[in-house]
Short mmCIF file of C-alpha atoms in Angstrom, two decimals:
data_model
loop_
_atom_site.label_atom_id
_atom_site.label_comp_id
_atom_site.label_asym_id
_atom_site.label_seq_id
_atom_site.Cartn_x
_atom_site.Cartn_y
_atom_site.Cartn_z
CA MET A 211 9.91 -2.72 -10.66
CA LEU A 212 7.76 -5.19 -8.71
CA GLU A 213 6.49 -8.46 -10.18
CA VAL A 214 4.28 -10.99 -8.42
CA GLU A 215 3.51 -14.25 -10.21
CA ASN A 216 1.06 -17.01 -9.28
CA LEU A 217 1.03 -16.06 -5.60
CA HIS A 218 -0.75 -18.46 -3.24
CA VAL A 219 -1.04 -17.80 0.50
CA HIS A 220 -2.78 -20.00 3.09
CA TYR A 221 -3.74 -19.52 6.72
CA GLY A 222 -3.54 -23.10 7.86
CA ARG A 223 -5.56 -24.99 5.27
CA THR A 224 -7.63 -21.96 4.30
CA PRO A 225 -6.58 -20.25 1.06
CA ALA A 226 -6.42 -16.46 1.34
CA VAL A 227 -4.71 -15.66 -1.98
CA ARG A 228 -5.10 -17.94 -5.00
CA GLY A 229 -2.84 -17.47 -7.99
CA VAL A 230 -2.48 -13.69 -7.90
CA SER A 231 -0.19 -12.14 -10.51
CA LEU A 232 0.43 -8.41 -10.68
CA ASP A 233 3.17 -5.96 -11.56
CA VAL A 234 4.02 -2.38 -10.72
CA LYS A 235 6.16 -0.33 -13.05
CA GLU A 236 8.55 2.35 -11.89
CA GLY A 237 6.80 5.67 -11.21
CA GLU A 238 3.27 4.24 -11.13
CA ILE A 239 0.45 4.41 -8.64
CA VAL A 240 -1.25 1.01 -8.82
CA CYS A 241 -4.39 0.29 -6.78
CA VAL A 242 -5.66 -3.08 -5.62
CA VAL A 243 -9.37 -2.87 -4.80
CA GLY A 244 -11.82 -5.41 -3.49
CA PRO A 245 -14.29 -6.19 -0.70
CA ASN A 246 -13.36 -7.22 2.82
CA GLY A 247 -11.73 -10.64 2.90
CA ALA A 248 -10.62 -10.48 -0.72
CA GLY A 249 -6.94 -11.04 0.16
CA LYS A 250 -5.71 -7.47 -0.38
CA SER A 251 -3.90 -7.03 2.94
CA THR A 252 -2.53 -10.57 2.76
CA THR A 253 -1.03 -9.82 -0.65
CA LEU A 254 0.75 -6.70 0.67
CA SER A 255 2.00 -8.39 3.84
CA THR A 256 3.36 -11.29 1.77
CA ILE A 257 5.24 -8.91 -0.52
CA ALA A 258 6.67 -7.19 2.57
CA GLY A 259 7.73 -10.50 4.10
CA THR A 260 5.48 -10.56 7.16
CA GLN A 261 3.51 -13.47 5.69
CA ALA A 262 5.05 -16.46 3.91
CA PRO A 263 3.68 -17.53 0.52
CA THR A 264 2.64 -21.12 -0.10
CA GLU A 265 3.60 -20.84 -3.75
CA GLY A 266 4.65 -18.24 -6.30
CA SER A 267 7.37 -15.66 -6.89
CA ILE A 268 7.86 -12.03 -5.85
CA ARG A 269 10.65 -10.02 -7.45
CA LEU A 270 11.90 -6.48 -6.96
CA GLY A 271 13.78 -5.79 -10.14
CA ASP A 272 15.99 -8.84 -10.69
CA ASN A 273 15.95 -9.92 -7.05
CA SER A 274 13.61 -12.40 -5.39
CA VAL A 275 12.22 -11.35 -2.01
CA VAL A 276 10.63 -14.70 -1.12
CA GLY A 277 12.16 -16.19 2.01
CA ARG A 278 13.83 -12.96 3.12
CA SER A 279 13.08 -11.30 6.44
CA PRO A 280 10.94 -8.14 6.54
CA GLU A 281 14.04 -6.17 7.57
CA ASN A 282 16.02 -7.39 4.56
CA ILE A 283 13.10 -6.69 2.24
CA ALA A 284 12.90 -3.16 3.65
CA ARG A 285 16.62 -2.73 2.98
CA MET A 286 16.03 -3.86 -0.61
CA GLY A 287 13.62 -0.96 -1.06
CA ILE A 288 10.08 -2.14 -0.17
CA SER A 289 8.36 -0.23 2.63
CA LEU A 290 4.96 -1.23 4.06
CA VAL A 291 2.48 1.24 5.60
CA PRO A 292 0.02 -1.17 7.22
CA GLU A 293 -3.70 -0.71 7.74
CA GLY A 294 -4.53 1.16 10.94
CA ARG A 295 -1.42 3.40 10.76
CA HIS A 296 0.44 1.71 13.69
CA VAL A 297 1.77 4.92 15.25
CA PHE A 298 3.70 4.44 18.48
CA THR A 299 1.47 6.65 20.59
CA GLN A 300 3.90 7.23 23.49
CA LEU A 301 6.84 8.10 21.25
CA THR A 302 7.24 11.61 19.90
CA VAL A 303 6.64 12.46 16.27
CA GLU A 304 10.39 12.66 15.70
CA GLU A 305 10.99 9.29 17.37
CA ASN A 306 8.27 7.70 15.22
CA ILE A 307 9.86 9.11 12.07
CA ARG A 308 13.37 8.00 13.00
CA LEU A 309 12.20 4.43 13.50
CA GLY A 310 12.19 4.30 9.72
CA THR A 311 15.99 4.60 9.71
CA ALA A 312 16.53 1.42 11.75
CA VAL A 313 17.00 -0.68 8.61
CA ARG A 314 19.53 1.68 7.06
CA LYS A 315 23.30 1.45 7.07
CA ASP A 316 24.09 4.82 5.44
CA ARG A 317 24.01 6.72 8.71
CA ASP A 318 25.71 9.77 7.20
CA GLN A 319 22.71 10.42 4.91
CA ILE A 320 20.00 10.19 7.55
CA GLU A 321 20.05 13.80 8.75
CA SER A 322 19.84 15.25 5.25
CA ASP A 323 16.99 12.86 4.46
CA PHE A 324 15.25 13.88 7.68
CA GLU A 325 15.39 17.56 6.68
CA GLU A 326 14.14 16.74 3.18
CA MET A 327 11.28 14.71 4.63
CA LEU A 328 10.20 17.71 6.73
CA GLN A 329 9.89 19.68 3.51
CA HIS A 330 7.39 17.10 2.27
CA PHE A 331 5.46 17.29 5.56
CA PRO A 332 6.00 20.83 6.90
CA PHE A 333 3.37 20.53 9.65
CA LEU A 334 5.51 17.84 11.31
CA SER A 335 8.40 20.24 11.89
CA GLY A 336 6.33 22.07 14.51
CA ARG A 337 5.15 18.85 16.15
CA LEU A 338 8.39 16.89 16.50
CA LYS A 339 8.19 16.69 20.31
CA THR A 340 4.46 15.89 20.35
CA PRO A 341 3.50 12.30 21.26
CA GLY A 342 2.28 10.44 18.20
CA GLY A 343 -0.96 9.57 19.96
CA LYS A 344 -1.87 13.26 20.17
CA LEU A 345 -2.11 13.64 16.39
CA SER A 346 -5.37 13.41 14.47
CA GLY A 347 -6.05 10.43 12.22
CA GLY A 348 -5.03 12.35 9.12
CA GLU A 349 -1.86 13.60 10.77
CA GLN A 350 -0.98 10.08 11.91
CA GLN A 351 -1.42 8.81 8.36
CA GLN A 352 1.02 11.44 7.12
CA LEU A 353 3.39 10.52 9.97
CA VAL A 354 3.56 6.85 8.97
CA ILE A 355 4.11 7.79 5.32
CA ALA A 356 6.96 10.05 6.48
CA ARG A 357 8.36 7.14 8.50
CA ALA A 358 8.18 4.92 5.41
CA LEU A 359 10.07 7.53 3.38
CA MET A 360 12.92 7.42 5.89
CA THR A 361 13.65 3.83 4.82
CA ARG A 362 14.63 5.26 1.39
CA PRO A 363 12.17 2.98 -0.45
CA GLN A 364 11.92 2.25 -4.14
CA ILE A 365 8.28 1.31 -3.65
CA ILE A 366 5.81 2.00 -0.82
CA LEU A 367 2.96 -0.43 -0.11
CA LEU A 368 0.00 1.34 1.51
CA ASP A 369 -2.84 -0.65 3.03
CA GLU A 370 -6.04 1.44 2.95
CA PRO A 371 -4.48 4.85 3.66
CA SER A 372 -7.94 6.49 3.55
CA LEU A 373 -9.49 4.21 6.17
CA GLY A 374 -11.45 6.16 8.80
CA LEU A 375 -10.50 9.58 7.45
CA ALA A 376 -12.80 12.45 6.52
CA PRO A 377 -13.10 13.03 2.73
CA ILE A 378 -11.15 16.31 2.85
CA ILE A 379 -8.30 14.56 4.71
CA VAL A 380 -8.35 11.70 2.20
CA ASP A 381 -7.85 14.28 -0.56
CA THR A 382 -4.82 15.63 1.34
CA VAL A 383 -3.32 12.15 1.74
CA TYR A 384 -3.73 11.37 -1.96
CA SER A 385 -2.26 14.72 -2.99
CA ILE A 386 0.81 13.72 -0.96
CA LEU A 387 0.93 10.35 -2.71
CA HIS A 388 0.76 12.02 -6.12
CA ALA A 389 3.58 14.37 -5.12
CA LEU A 390 5.71 11.39 -4.03
CA ARG A 391 5.01 9.64 -7.34
CA ASP A 392 6.08 12.79 -9.20
CA GLN A 393 9.35 12.69 -7.25
CA GLY A 394 10.07 9.11 -8.34
CA ILE A 395 8.49 7.00 -5.58
CA THR A 396 6.46 4.04 -6.85
CA LEU A 397 3.25 3.19 -4.97
CA LEU A 398 1.11 0.07 -4.58
CA VAL A 399 -2.09 1.05 -2.75
CA VAL A 400 -4.87 -1.12 -1.35
CA GLU A 401 -8.27 0.58 -1.50
CA GLN A 402 -11.88 -0.39 -0.93
CA SER A 403 -13.27 2.52 -2.98
CA THR A 404 -13.35 1.84 -6.73
CA HIS A 405 -14.17 5.50 -7.34
CA ARG A 406 -11.09 6.66 -5.45
CA ALA A 407 -8.95 4.15 -7.33
CA LEU A 408 -10.23 5.44 -10.67
CA GLU A 409 -9.41 9.01 -9.64
CA ASN A 410 -5.89 8.33 -8.41
CA ALA A 411 -4.34 5.19 -9.90
CA ASP A 412 -2.56 4.64 -13.17
CA ARG A 413 -3.71 1.00 -13.17
CA ILE A 414 -6.17 -1.03 -11.10
CA TYR A 415 -6.45 -4.67 -10.06
CA VAL A 416 -9.77 -5.94 -8.67
CA LEU A 417 -9.25 -8.74 -6.17
CA ARG A 418 -12.15 -10.96 -5.08
CA ARG A 419 -12.02 -14.20 -3.09
CA GLY A 420 -8.25 -14.24 -3.38
CA GLN A 421 -8.16 -13.98 -7.17
CA ILE A 422 -7.72 -11.19 -9.72
CA GLU A 423 -11.11 -10.57 -11.33
CA LEU A 424 -10.19 -7.56 -13.48
CA HIS A 425 -7.12 -5.54 -14.39
CA GLY A 426 -6.59 -2.51 -16.57
CA LYS A 427 -5.54 1.09 -16.96
CA SER A 428 -7.76 3.48 -15.04
CA ALA A 429 -8.38 5.45 -18.23
CA ASP A 430 -9.80 2.31 -19.88
CA LEU A 431 -12.06 1.15 -17.03
CA THR A 432 -15.50 2.34 -15.98
CA ASP A 433 -17.26 2.43 -12.63
CA THR A 434 -19.70 -0.19 -13.90
CA GLU A 435 -16.95 -2.62 -14.93
CA LEU A 436 -15.19 -2.22 -11.60
CA GLU A 437 -18.38 -2.67 -9.59
CA ARG A 438 -19.34 -5.84 -11.47
CA ALA A 439 -15.92 -7.35 -10.76
CA TYR A 440 -15.88 -6.01 -7.18
CA PHE A 441 -19.29 -7.40 -6.20
CA GLY A 442 -19.33 -10.43 -8.50
CA PHE A 443 -22.54 -9.35 -10.24
CA ASP A 444 -22.18 -11.89 -13.05
CA GLU A 445 -21.97 -14.70 -10.53
CA GLN A 446 -24.96 -13.38 -8.58
CA GLU A 447 -27.03 -12.95 -11.75
CA SER A 448 -26.18 -16.48 -12.89
CA THR A 449 -27.19 -17.89 -9.50
CA SER A 450 -30.42 -15.90 -9.55
CA GLN A 451 -31.29 -17.12 -13.03
CA GLY A 452 -30.57 -20.72 -12.07
CA THR A 453 -32.83 -20.43 -9.01
CA THR A 454 -35.64 -18.91 -11.09
CA SER A 455 -35.49 -21.64 -13.72
#
């Protein structure tokens, strides 16, 4: 469904992403993990069109998204849930959700989609007139996922959906993501926790210093392999040995 090839992204002269290639197949949950500054968020924002690539291709199905506006990319079927949730605190829950329909042209389908979305998130139906800023962190995370669903996406990009949430709330968020995947929504998720990625993803990419260090099916990877790629243990060990000699 989504294919990224040889992606390079710079901030000025500083490289943030260096030759990243990844793909997401229809109906998968794919996790990108890595330490702070690895280029994870930059990769998602470039796919969503809020950051321009220096080089490389990004395709949704047969269509290139490079050079398109974020609004056009959203209309194509890519929806971004950014890090930090970005709830409009003064708007009501319902107003926040309906912002997701701004990119749509099929106005006649919006109300039926809204009712279906409330079935996915039943707690929202009793909070529709509540300001978004009054919700807890976990509730806000569910709200922005609901807003993303209202764009009618083929794939949702989620940037650290567990950030700042209590473990029990993280479990709730991921159970929602699994339910969405079972209903045909494809998911590309940025995570810092390798353990959480192993538990929830079909496949995992480890990103470090803007490059893919490791990729594989979750069932074929171990915690040790992921941690070595995540922290660059081989590089550290080599440096240590060179210093000792």
